[in-house]
């Protein structure tokens, strides 16, 4: 149920990675609070499943790495609804990749999805965000600031996301555009499953994570989504350049 203090009525929001996990929960939460949401991702069927859950979500199947994808996404939202108020750069990929196995191609892949695509999308949305004093919410990770043995390049992409967040906040403040990020801890989604682990290894890692998190479990996508909405809240006018850990206290240990 929408909470009463948040309203995105008639605001236009772009959410990347809206076909699953945190992105789906975020797209639906914005729609439940009155927004028109463009849900972006590669898998049309997954996006349609999100859109089926709320008429406020319109799917756009596109690979954010494709040439001109950023302009296509921004134009799809602006042409349809005449404005863009919020960009949520959520689409991301994880790769377990010990240094000994790193290749130029796999490093480039990670940076293209996690760093380059959000940057180009932010650039494409910029004129619209300026016009409506909108905001950007990026999605980092616990490992944007913590080291991660065996997935150093993933961690490096998220560290980059955090520096982009702070630097854009400073650069765009004069335009009235706020830029913040969430740094989720381990959260139930397709992300870990897509990292190529065996079911046994997956279960072991999930249990280890739950045991380490002070609140005693992994997070749920809607528990992250609610903070993405709060950072994007048009009433949160005095908040910019912040990275909010949404992690059951993991940052503290
Ligand atoms: N789950 C966690 O424990 C956790 C923790 C910290 C941070 N995060 C971050 O949270 C964000 C969301 O991840 P999630 O956990 O919700 O995992 P997820 O379910 O795997 O979601 C990732 C989304 O990104 C989309 N995506 C990936 N590559 C894309 C591309 N080239 N073009 C367009 N869309 C693309 C995927 O859709 P398609 O495959 O259909 O394209 C998918 O919907 C990511 O940035 C992730 O790094 C997750």
PDB file of C-alpha atoms and ligand atoms in Angstrom:
ATOM      1  CA  UNK A   1       0.000   0.000   0.000  1.00  0.00           C
ATOM      2  CA  UNK A   2       1.309   3.470  -0.828  1.00  0.00           C
ATOM      3  CA  UNK A   3       2.317   5.452   2.227  1.00  0.00           C
ATOM      4  CA  UNK A   4       0.525   8.760   2.550  1.00  0.00           C
ATOM      5  CA  UNK A   5       3.533  11.080   2.778  1.00  0.00           C
ATOM      6  CA  UNK A   6       4.980  10.266  -0.652  1.00  0.00           C
ATOM      7  CA  UNK A   7       3.450  11.374  -3.918  1.00  0.00           C
ATOM      8  CA  UNK A   8       4.742  11.160  -7.444  1.00  0.00           C
ATOM      9  CA  UNK A   9       1.396  12.021  -9.029  1.00  0.00           C
ATOM     10  CA  UNK A  10       1.938  12.897 -12.691  1.00  0.00           C
ATOM     11  CA  UNK A  11       5.728  12.675 -12.333  1.00  0.00           C
ATOM     12  CA  UNK A  12       7.637  10.745 -14.957  1.00  0.00           C
ATOM     13  CA  UNK A  13      10.178   8.186 -13.806  1.00  0.00           C
ATOM     14  CA  UNK A  14      12.598   6.009 -15.767  1.00  0.00           C
ATOM     15  CA  UNK A  15      13.694   2.791 -14.031  1.00  0.00           C
ATOM     16  CA  UNK A  16      16.298   0.593 -15.690  1.00  0.00           C
ATOM     17  CA  UNK A  17      16.357  -3.119 -14.914  1.00  0.00           C
ATOM     18  CA  UNK A  18      12.601  -3.009 -14.249  1.00  0.00           C
ATOM     19  CA  UNK A  19      11.980  -6.632 -15.237  1.00  0.00           C
ATOM     20  CA  UNK A  20      13.246  -8.162 -12.000  1.00  0.00           C
ATOM     21  CA  UNK A  21      14.474  -7.706  -8.451  1.00  0.00           C
ATOM     22  CA  UNK A  22      15.041  -4.225  -7.093  1.00  0.00           C
ATOM     23  CA  UNK A  23      14.135  -2.566 -10.407  1.00  0.00           C
ATOM     24  CA  UNK A  24      10.746  -4.277 -10.641  1.00  0.00           C
ATOM     25  CA  UNK A  25       9.934  -3.416  -7.015  1.00  0.00           C
ATOM     26  CA  UNK A  26      11.011   0.189  -7.649  1.00  0.00           C
ATOM     27  CA  UNK A  27       8.988   0.596 -10.846  1.00  0.00           C
ATOM     28  CA  UNK A  28       5.888  -0.779  -9.113  1.00  0.00           C
ATOM     29  CA  UNK A  29       6.392   1.371  -6.008  1.00  0.00           C
ATOM     30  CA  UNK A  30       6.676   4.563  -8.089  1.00  0.00           C
ATOM     31  CA  UNK A  31       3.553   3.572 -10.041  1.00  0.00           C
ATOM     32  CA  UNK A  32       1.670   2.868  -6.794  1.00  0.00           C
ATOM     33  CA  UNK A  33       2.558   6.402  -5.721  1.00  0.00           C
ATOM     34  CA  UNK A  34       1.104   7.930  -8.874  1.00  0.00           C
ATOM     35  CA  UNK A  35       4.062   8.126 -11.275  1.00  0.00           C
ATOM     36  CA  UNK A  36       4.161   7.319 -14.965  1.00  0.00           C
ATOM     37  CA  UNK A  37       7.013   4.811 -15.141  1.00  0.00           C
ATOM     38  CA  UNK A  38       9.080   3.741 -18.128  1.00  0.00           C
ATOM     39  CA  UNK A  39      10.442   0.309 -17.222  1.00  0.00           C
ATOM     40  CA  UNK A  40      13.597  -0.508 -19.158  1.00  0.00           C
ATOM     41  CA  UNK A  41      15.441  -3.811 -19.617  1.00  0.00           C
ATOM     42  CA  UNK A  42      16.396  -6.363 -22.252  1.00  0.00           C
ATOM     43  CA  UNK A  43      13.747  -9.053 -21.653  1.00  0.00           C
ATOM     44  CA  UNK A  44      10.393  -7.925 -23.043  1.00  0.00           C
ATOM     45  CA  UNK A  45       8.530 -10.700 -21.253  1.00  0.00           C
ATOM     46  CA  UNK A  46       9.974  -9.822 -17.841  1.00  0.00           C
ATOM     47  CA  UNK A  47       9.079  -6.150 -18.350  1.00  0.00           C
ATOM     48  CA  UNK A  48       5.586  -7.058 -19.462  1.00  0.00           C
ATOM     49  CA  UNK A  49       5.161  -9.073 -16.266  1.00  0.00           C
ATOM     50  CA  UNK A  50       6.091  -5.946 -14.278  1.00  0.00           C
ATOM     51  CA  UNK A  51       3.716  -3.807 -16.352  1.00  0.00           C
ATOM     52  CA  UNK A  52       0.933  -6.376 -15.872  1.00  0.00           C
ATOM     53  CA  UNK A  53       1.137  -5.686 -12.122  1.00  0.00           C
ATOM     54  CA  UNK A  54       0.418  -1.956 -12.501  1.00  0.00           C
ATOM     55  CA  UNK A  55      -0.964   0.075 -15.423  1.00  0.00           C
ATOM     56  CA  UNK A  56       1.351   2.952 -14.507  1.00  0.00           C
ATOM     57  CA  UNK A  57       4.360   1.015 -15.813  1.00  0.00           C
ATOM     58  CA  UNK A  58       5.099   1.051 -19.552  1.00  0.00           C
ATOM     59  CA  UNK A  59       7.765  -1.391 -20.729  1.00  0.00           C
ATOM     60  CA  UNK A  60      10.612  -0.579 -23.089  1.00  0.00           C
ATOM     61  CA  UNK A  61      12.773  -3.545 -24.101  1.00  0.00           C
ATOM     62  CA  UNK A  62      16.245  -2.321 -24.971  1.00  0.00           C
ATOM     63  CA  UNK A  63      19.845  -3.189 -24.129  1.00  0.00           C
ATOM     64  CA  UNK A  64      21.248  -0.140 -22.330  1.00  0.00           C
ATOM     65  CA  UNK A  65      24.619  -0.820 -24.008  1.00  0.00           C
ATOM     66  CA  UNK A  66      23.184  -0.472 -27.515  1.00  0.00           C
ATOM     67  CA  UNK A  67      24.270   2.543 -29.583  1.00  0.00           C
ATOM     68  CA  UNK A  68      21.798   5.395 -29.059  1.00  0.00           C
ATOM     69  CA  UNK A  69      20.000   3.439 -26.290  1.00  0.00           C
ATOM     70  CA  UNK A  70      20.220   6.400 -23.902  1.00  0.00           C
ATOM     71  CA  UNK A  71      18.629   8.835 -26.363  1.00  0.00           C
ATOM     72  CA  UNK A  72      15.973   6.266 -27.281  1.00  0.00           C
ATOM     73  CA  UNK A  73      15.042   5.733 -23.613  1.00  0.00           C
ATOM     74  CA  UNK A  74      14.930   9.440 -22.746  1.00  0.00           C
ATOM     75  CA  UNK A  75      12.912  10.232 -25.878  1.00  0.00           C
ATOM     76  CA  UNK A  76      10.466   7.381 -25.167  1.00  0.00           C
ATOM     77  CA  UNK A  77       9.621   8.893 -21.777  1.00  0.00           C
ATOM     78  CA  UNK A  78       9.642  12.540 -22.869  1.00  0.00           C
ATOM     79  CA  UNK A  79       7.624  11.946 -26.059  1.00  0.00           C
ATOM     80  CA  UNK A  80       5.003   9.927 -24.213  1.00  0.00           C
ATOM     81  CA  UNK A  81       4.539  12.072 -21.119  1.00  0.00           C
ATOM     82  CA  UNK A  82       6.234  15.386 -21.975  1.00  0.00           C
ATOM     83  CA  UNK A  83       8.733  15.390 -19.108  1.00  0.00           C
ATOM     84  CA  UNK A  84      11.237  13.380 -17.063  1.00  0.00           C
ATOM     85  CA  UNK A  85      11.390  13.934 -13.299  1.00  0.00           C
ATOM     86  CA  UNK A  86      13.394  10.976 -11.994  1.00  0.00           C
ATOM     87  CA  UNK A  87      16.010   8.651 -13.454  1.00  0.00           C
ATOM     88  CA  UNK A  88      16.751   5.462 -11.504  1.00  0.00           C
ATOM     89  CA  UNK A  89      19.941   3.875 -12.789  1.00  0.00           C
ATOM     90  CA  UNK A  90      19.339   0.391 -11.412  1.00  0.00           C
ATOM     91  CA  UNK A  91      20.262  -2.040 -14.236  1.00  0.00           C
ATOM     92  CA  UNK A  92      23.496  -3.759 -13.352  1.00  0.00           C
ATOM     93  CA  UNK A  93      25.415  -6.970 -13.707  1.00  0.00           C
ATOM     94  CA  UNK A  94      27.591  -8.886 -11.283  1.00  0.00           C
ATOM     95  CA  UNK A  95      30.535 -11.069 -12.257  1.00  0.00           C
ATOM     96  CA  UNK A  96      32.599 -13.342 -10.095  1.00  0.00           C
ATOM     97  CA  UNK A  97      36.011 -12.807 -11.649  1.00  0.00           C
ATOM     98  CA  UNK A  98      39.215 -13.457  -9.754  1.00  0.00           C
ATOM     99  CA  UNK A  99      42.037 -11.281 -11.050  1.00  0.00           C
ATOM    100  CA  UNK A 100      43.772 -14.324 -12.567  1.00  0.00           C
ATOM    101  CA  UNK A 101      40.742 -14.830 -14.829  1.00  0.00           C
ATOM    102  CA  UNK A 102      40.075 -11.200 -15.752  1.00  0.00           C
ATOM    103  CA  UNK A 103      39.888 -10.408 -19.467  1.00  0.00           C
ATOM    104  CA  UNK A 104      39.594  -7.090 -21.253  1.00  0.00           C
ATOM    105  CA  UNK A 105      36.224  -8.190 -22.608  1.00  0.00           C
ATOM    106  CA  UNK A 106      34.690  -9.119 -19.243  1.00  0.00           C
ATOM    107  CA  UNK A 107      36.003  -5.960 -17.577  1.00  0.00           C
ATOM    108  CA  UNK A 108      34.601  -3.862 -20.428  1.00  0.00           C
ATOM    109  CA  UNK A 109      31.231  -5.654 -20.163  1.00  0.00           C
ATOM    110  CA  UNK A 110      30.915  -4.817 -16.470  1.00  0.00           C
ATOM    111  CA  UNK A 111      31.850  -1.187 -16.934  1.00  0.00           C
ATOM    112  CA  UNK A 112      29.591  -0.772 -19.973  1.00  0.00           C
ATOM    113  CA  UNK A 113      26.459  -1.844 -18.082  1.00  0.00           C
ATOM    114  CA  UNK A 114      27.286  -0.538 -14.596  1.00  0.00           C
ATOM    115  CA  UNK A 115      29.083   2.737 -15.414  1.00  0.00           C
ATOM    116  CA  UNK A 116      28.923   3.837 -19.061  1.00  0.00           C
ATOM    117  CA  UNK A 117      25.219   3.155 -19.678  1.00  0.00           C
ATOM    118  CA  UNK A 118      23.997   5.008 -16.542  1.00  0.00           C
ATOM    119  CA  UNK A 119      26.253   7.926 -17.451  1.00  0.00           C
ATOM    120  CA  UNK A 120      24.901   8.198 -20.981  1.00  0.00           C
ATOM    121  CA  UNK A 121      21.342   7.846 -19.762  1.00  0.00           C
ATOM    122  CA  UNK A 122      21.876  10.606 -17.218  1.00  0.00           C
ATOM    123  CA  UNK A 123      23.303  12.799 -19.981  1.00  0.00           C
ATOM    124  CA  UNK A 124      20.340  12.096 -22.256  1.00  0.00           C
ATOM    125  CA  UNK A 125      17.840  12.855 -19.465  1.00  0.00           C
ATOM    126  CA  UNK A 126      19.681  16.002 -18.355  1.00  0.00           C
ATOM    127  CA  UNK A 127      17.740  18.664 -20.322  1.00  0.00           C
ATOM    128  CA  UNK A 128      14.457  17.243 -18.984  1.00  0.00           C
ATOM    129  CA  UNK A 129      15.723  16.911 -15.418  1.00  0.00           C
ATOM    130  CA  UNK A 130      16.939  20.509 -15.603  1.00  0.00           C
ATOM    131  CA  UNK A 131      13.583  21.743 -16.801  1.00  0.00           C
ATOM    132  CA  UNK A 132      11.728  20.127 -13.887  1.00  0.00           C
ATOM    133  CA  UNK A 133      14.447  20.225 -11.211  1.00  0.00           C
ATOM    134  CA  UNK A 134      14.364  16.442 -11.150  1.00  0.00           C
ATOM    135  CA  UNK A 135      16.619  13.901  -9.561  1.00  0.00           C
ATOM    136  CA  UNK A 136      18.795  10.880 -10.256  1.00  0.00           C
ATOM    137  CA  UNK A 137      19.043   7.845  -7.996  1.00  0.00           C
ATOM    138  CA  UNK A 138      21.911   5.478  -8.762  1.00  0.00           C
ATOM    139  CA  UNK A 139      22.166   1.943  -7.410  1.00  0.00           C
ATOM    140  CA  UNK A 140      25.529   1.094  -5.885  1.00  0.00           C
ATOM    141  CA  UNK A 141      26.233  -1.820  -3.520  1.00  0.00           C
ATOM    142  CA  UNK A 142      27.799  -2.642  -0.175  1.00  0.00           C
ATOM    143  CA  UNK A 143      30.847  -3.368  -2.345  1.00  0.00           C
ATOM    144  CA  UNK A 144      31.011   0.172  -3.658  1.00  0.00           C
ATOM    145  CA  UNK A 145      33.029   0.896  -0.539  1.00  0.00           C
ATOM    146  CA  UNK A 146      34.068  -2.544   0.747  1.00  0.00           C
ATOM    147  CA  UNK A 147      36.633  -4.736  -0.950  1.00  0.00           C
ATOM    148  CA  UNK A 148      35.326  -7.927  -2.557  1.00  0.00           C
ATOM    149  CA  UNK A 149      37.815 -10.712  -3.151  1.00  0.00           C
ATOM    150  CA  UNK A 150      36.983 -12.612  -6.328  1.00  0.00           C
ATOM    151  CA  UNK A 151      34.795  -9.856  -7.800  1.00  0.00           C
ATOM    152  CA  UNK A 152      37.080  -6.826  -7.664  1.00  0.00           C
ATOM    153  CA  UNK A 153      35.912  -5.373 -10.968  1.00  0.00           C
ATOM    154  CA  UNK A 154      32.256  -5.501  -9.908  1.00  0.00           C
ATOM    155  CA  UNK A 155      33.263  -3.668  -6.724  1.00  0.00           C
ATOM    156  CA  UNK A 156      35.230  -1.169  -8.828  1.00  0.00           C
ATOM    157  CA  UNK A 157      32.180  -0.409 -10.984  1.00  0.00           C
ATOM    158  CA  UNK A 158      30.130   0.317  -7.858  1.00  0.00           C
ATOM    159  CA  UNK A 159      32.884   2.513  -6.394  1.00  0.00           C
ATOM    160  CA  UNK A 160      32.703   4.394  -9.705  1.00  0.00           C
ATOM    161  CA  UNK A 161      28.921   4.726  -9.337  1.00  0.00           C
ATOM    162  CA  UNK A 162      29.421   6.316  -5.912  1.00  0.00           C
ATOM    163  CA  UNK A 163      31.948   8.834  -7.221  1.00  0.00           C
ATOM    164  CA  UNK A 164      29.691   9.646 -10.171  1.00  0.00           C
ATOM    165  CA  UNK A 165      26.866  10.227  -7.686  1.00  0.00           C
ATOM    166  CA  UNK A 166      28.858  12.676  -5.566  1.00  0.00           C
ATOM    167  CA  UNK A 167      30.451  14.427  -8.535  1.00  0.00           C
ATOM    168  CA  UNK A 168      27.182  14.812 -10.456  1.00  0.00           C
ATOM    169  CA  UNK A 169      25.510  16.082  -7.281  1.00  0.00           C
ATOM    170  CA  UNK A 170      28.078  18.865  -7.139  1.00  0.00           C
ATOM    171  CA  UNK A 171      28.068  19.524 -10.872  1.00  0.00           C
ATOM    172  CA  UNK A 172      24.276  19.631 -11.212  1.00  0.00           C
ATOM    173  CA  UNK A 173      23.369  21.369  -7.957  1.00  0.00           C
ATOM    174  CA  UNK A 174      23.228  24.752  -9.672  1.00  0.00           C
ATOM    175  CA  UNK A 175      20.552  23.318 -11.976  1.00  0.00           C
ATOM    176  CA  UNK A 176      18.511  22.173  -8.981  1.00  0.00           C
ATOM    177  CA  UNK A 177      19.060  18.522  -9.891  1.00  0.00           C
ATOM    178  CA  UNK A 178      19.652  16.236  -6.905  1.00  0.00           C
ATOM    179  CA  UNK A 179      21.742  13.069  -7.259  1.00  0.00           C
ATOM    180  CA  UNK A 180      21.811  10.343  -4.620  1.00  0.00           C
ATOM    181  CA  UNK A 181      22.372   6.592  -4.458  1.00  0.00           C
ATOM    182  CA  UNK A 182      21.361   3.552  -2.484  1.00  0.00           C
ATOM    183  CA  UNK A 183      23.951   0.934  -1.596  1.00  0.00           C
ATOM    184  CA  UNK A 184      21.981  -2.273  -1.053  1.00  0.00           C
ATOM    185  CA  UNK A 185      23.400  -5.159   0.889  1.00  0.00           C
ATOM    186  CA  UNK A 186      22.619  -8.742  -0.159  1.00  0.00           C
ATOM    187  CA  UNK A 187      19.052  -8.691  -1.495  1.00  0.00           C
ATOM    188  CA  UNK A 188      16.837 -11.471  -2.891  1.00  0.00           C
ATOM    189  CA  UNK A 189      16.910 -11.121  -6.697  1.00  0.00           C
ATOM    190  CA  UNK A 190      18.157 -12.800  -9.846  1.00  0.00           C
ATOM    191  CA  UNK A 191      21.582 -11.152  -9.497  1.00  0.00           C
ATOM    192  CA  UNK A 192      23.446 -13.837  -7.567  1.00  0.00           C
ATOM    193  CA  UNK A 193      21.746 -16.636  -9.520  1.00  0.00           C
ATOM    194  CA  UNK A 194      23.021 -15.089 -12.752  1.00  0.00           C
ATOM    195  CA  UNK A 195      26.616 -15.118 -11.517  1.00  0.00           C
ATOM    196  CA  UNK A 196      27.152 -18.739 -12.638  1.00  0.00           C
ATOM    197  CA  UNK A 197      27.204 -20.479  -9.223  1.00  0.00           C
ATOM    198  CA  UNK A 198      26.083 -24.048  -8.527  1.00  0.00           C
ATOM    199  CA  UNK A 199      22.857 -24.336  -6.449  1.00  0.00           C
ATOM    200  CA  UNK A 200      24.884 -25.632  -3.465  1.00  0.00           C
ATOM    201  CA  UNK A 201      27.342 -22.753  -3.648  1.00  0.00           C
ATOM    202  CA  UNK A 202      24.469 -20.296  -4.062  1.00  0.00           C
ATOM    203  CA  UNK A 203      22.707 -21.635  -0.952  1.00  0.00           C
ATOM    204  CA  UNK A 204      25.971 -21.537   1.022  1.00  0.00           C
ATOM    205  CA  UNK A 205      26.724 -17.933   0.057  1.00  0.00           C
ATOM    206  CA  UNK A 206      23.162 -16.832   0.872  1.00  0.00           C
ATOM    207  CA  UNK A 207      23.374 -18.470   4.308  1.00  0.00           C
ATOM    208  CA  UNK A 208      26.776 -16.891   4.991  1.00  0.00           C
ATOM    209  CA  UNK A 209      25.397 -13.493   4.027  1.00  0.00           C
ATOM    210  CA  UNK A 210      22.338 -13.894   6.264  1.00  0.00           C
ATOM    211  CA  UNK A 211      24.586 -14.929   9.158  1.00  0.00           C
ATOM    212  CA  UNK A 212      26.770 -11.819   8.701  1.00  0.00           C
ATOM    213  CA  UNK A 213      23.974  -9.253   8.420  1.00  0.00           C
ATOM    214  CA  UNK A 214      23.151  -7.811  11.875  1.00  0.00           C
ATOM    215  CA  UNK A 215      19.399  -7.950  11.242  1.00  0.00           C
ATOM    216  CA  UNK A 216      19.828 -11.651  10.502  1.00  0.00           C
ATOM    217  CA  UNK A 217      18.611 -12.108   6.910  1.00  0.00           C
ATOM    218  CA  UNK A 218      19.021 -10.961   3.299  1.00  0.00           C
ATOM    219  CA  UNK A 219      16.951  -7.980   2.169  1.00  0.00           C
ATOM    220  CA  UNK A 220      13.856  -7.966  -0.025  1.00  0.00           C
ATOM    221  CA  UNK A 221      13.672  -5.818  -3.185  1.00  0.00           C
ATOM    222  CA  UNK A 222      10.771  -3.701  -1.872  1.00  0.00           C
ATOM    223  CA  UNK A 223      12.856  -2.845   1.208  1.00  0.00           C
ATOM    224  CA  UNK A 224      15.409  -1.198  -1.095  1.00  0.00           C
ATOM    225  CA  UNK A 225      12.797   0.307  -3.433  1.00  0.00           C
ATOM    226  CA  UNK A 226      11.169   2.269  -0.621  1.00  0.00           C
ATOM    227  CA  UNK A 227      14.436   4.179  -0.022  1.00  0.00           C
ATOM    228  CA  UNK A 228      14.919   4.849  -3.730  1.00  0.00           C
ATOM    229  CA  UNK A 229      11.513   6.561  -3.645  1.00  0.00           C
ATOM    230  CA  UNK A 230      12.431   8.520  -0.552  1.00  0.00           C
ATOM    231  CA  UNK A 231      15.659   9.785  -2.137  1.00  0.00           C
ATOM    232  CA  UNK A 232      13.702  10.790  -5.262  1.00  0.00           C
ATOM    233  CA  UNK A 233      10.863  12.375  -3.255  1.00  0.00           C
ATOM    234  CA  UNK A 234      10.342  15.898  -4.652  1.00  0.00           C
ATOM    235  CA  UNK A 235       9.995  17.061  -1.025  1.00  0.00           C
ATOM    236  CA  UNK A 236      13.509  15.830  -0.144  1.00  0.00           C
ATOM    237  CA  UNK A 237      14.818  19.096  -1.539  1.00  0.00           C
ATOM    238  CA  UNK A 238      17.825  19.452   0.770  1.00  0.00           C
ATOM    239  CA  UNK A 239      19.386  16.042   0.151  1.00  0.00           C
ATOM    240  CA  UNK A 240      22.004  15.522  -2.516  1.00  0.00           C
ATOM    241  CA  UNK A 241      25.263  13.639  -3.048  1.00  0.00           C
ATOM    242  CA  UNK A 242      24.395  10.982  -0.469  1.00  0.00           C
ATOM    243  CA  UNK A 243      24.915   7.220  -0.618  1.00  0.00           C
ATOM    244  CA  UNK A 244      22.420   5.434   1.626  1.00  0.00           C
ATOM    245  CA  UNK A 245      23.348   1.932   2.807  1.00  0.00           C
ATOM    246  CA  UNK A 246      20.188  -0.220   2.812  1.00  0.00           C
ATOM    247  CA  UNK A 247      21.665  -3.402   4.154  1.00  0.00           C
ATOM    248  CA  UNK A 248      20.252  -4.568   7.507  1.00  0.00           C
ATOM    249  CA  UNK A 249      23.271  -3.068   9.250  1.00  0.00           C
ATOM    250  CA  UNK A 250      25.965  -4.859   7.228  1.00  0.00           C
ATOM    251  CA  UNK A 251      27.920  -1.630   6.867  1.00  0.00           C
ATOM    252  CA  UNK A 252      28.465  -1.605  10.624  1.00  0.00           C
ATOM    253  CA  UNK A 253      30.325  -4.905  10.922  1.00  0.00           C
TER     254      UNK A 253
HETATM  255  N1  LIG B   1      20.702  -8.233  -5.190  1.00  0.00           N
HETATM  256  C1  LIG B   1      21.731  -7.820  -4.487  1.00  0.00           C
HETATM  257  O1  LIG B   1      22.165  -8.495  -3.542  1.00  0.00           O
HETATM  258  C2  LIG B   1      22.366  -6.487  -4.779  1.00  0.00           C
HETATM  259  C3  LIG B   1      23.238  -5.951  -3.835  1.00  0.00           C
HETATM  260  C4  LIG B   1      23.842  -4.722  -4.094  1.00  0.00           C
HETATM  261  C5  LIG B   1      23.572  -4.055  -5.282  1.00  0.00           C
HETATM  262  N2  LIG B   1      22.722  -4.604  -6.192  1.00  0.00           N
HETATM  263  C6  LIG B   1      22.473  -3.855  -7.427  1.00  0.00           C
HETATM  264  O2  LIG B   1      21.083  -3.680  -7.597  1.00  0.00           O
HETATM  265  C7  LIG B   1      20.790  -3.495  -8.980  1.00  0.00           C
HETATM  266  C8  LIG B   1      19.619  -4.378  -9.345  1.00  0.00           C
HETATM  267  O3  LIG B   1      20.004  -5.720  -9.224  1.00  0.00           O
HETATM  268  P1  LIG B   1      19.046  -6.876  -8.680  1.00  0.00           P
HETATM  269  O4  LIG B   1      19.630  -7.349  -7.431  1.00  0.00           O
HETATM  270  O5  LIG B   1      17.642  -6.446  -8.695  1.00  0.00           O
HETATM  271  O6  LIG B   1      19.356  -8.018  -9.759  1.00  0.00           O
HETATM  272  P2  LIG B   1      18.623  -8.465 -11.085  1.00  0.00           P
HETATM  273  O7  LIG B   1      17.300  -9.047 -10.735  1.00  0.00           O
HETATM  274  O8  LIG B   1      19.614  -9.311 -11.814  1.00  0.00           O
HETATM  275  O9  LIG B   1      18.369  -7.109 -11.868  1.00  0.00           O
HETATM  276  C9  LIG B   1      19.256  -6.526 -12.779  1.00  0.00           C
HETATM  277  C10 LIG B   1      18.429  -5.924 -13.895  1.00  0.00           C
HETATM  278  O10 LIG B   1      19.286  -5.253 -14.819  1.00  0.00           O
HETATM  279  C11 LIG B   1      18.837  -5.502 -16.122  1.00  0.00           C
HETATM  280  N3  LIG B   1      19.943  -5.425 -17.070  1.00  0.00           N
HETATM  281  C12 LIG B   1      21.127  -6.090 -16.995  1.00  0.00           C
HETATM  282  N4  LIG B   1      21.872  -5.831 -18.080  1.00  0.00           N
HETATM  283  C13 LIG B   1      21.144  -4.982 -18.855  1.00  0.00           C
HETATM  284  C14 LIG B   1      21.356  -4.360 -20.104  1.00  0.00           C
HETATM  285  N5  LIG B   1      22.493  -4.548 -20.801  1.00  0.00           N
HETATM  286  N6  LIG B   1      20.388  -3.563 -20.622  1.00  0.00           N
HETATM  287  C15 LIG B   1      19.228  -3.363 -19.945  1.00  0.00           C
HETATM  288  N7  LIG B   1      18.973  -3.917 -18.746  1.00  0.00           N
HETATM  289  C16 LIG B   1      19.915  -4.723 -18.210  1.00  0.00           C
HETATM  290  C17 LIG B   1      18.256  -6.908 -16.071  1.00  0.00           C
HETATM  291  O11 LIG B   1      17.226  -7.092 -17.019  1.00  0.00           O
HETATM  292  P3  LIG B   1      17.456  -7.890 -18.406  1.00  0.00           P
HETATM  293  O12 LIG B   1      18.281  -9.089 -18.074  1.00  0.00           O
HETATM  294  O13 LIG B   1      16.082  -8.195 -18.876  1.00  0.00           O
HETATM  295  O14 LIG B   1      18.154  -6.922 -19.279  1.00  0.00           O
HETATM  296  C18 LIG B   1      17.671  -6.990 -14.676  1.00  0.00           C
HETATM  297  O15 LIG B   1      16.291  -6.684 -14.667  1.00  0.00           O
HETATM  298  C19 LIG B   1      22.082  -3.793  -9.737  1.00  0.00           C
HETATM  299  O16 LIG B   1      22.713  -2.583 -10.095  1.00  0.00           O
HETATM  300  C20 LIG B   1      22.916  -4.552  -8.695  1.00  0.00           C
HETATM  301  O17 LIG B   1      24.294  -4.400  -8.924  1.00  0.00           O
HETATM  302  C21 LIG B   1      22.106  -5.808  -5.963  1.00  0.00           C
END
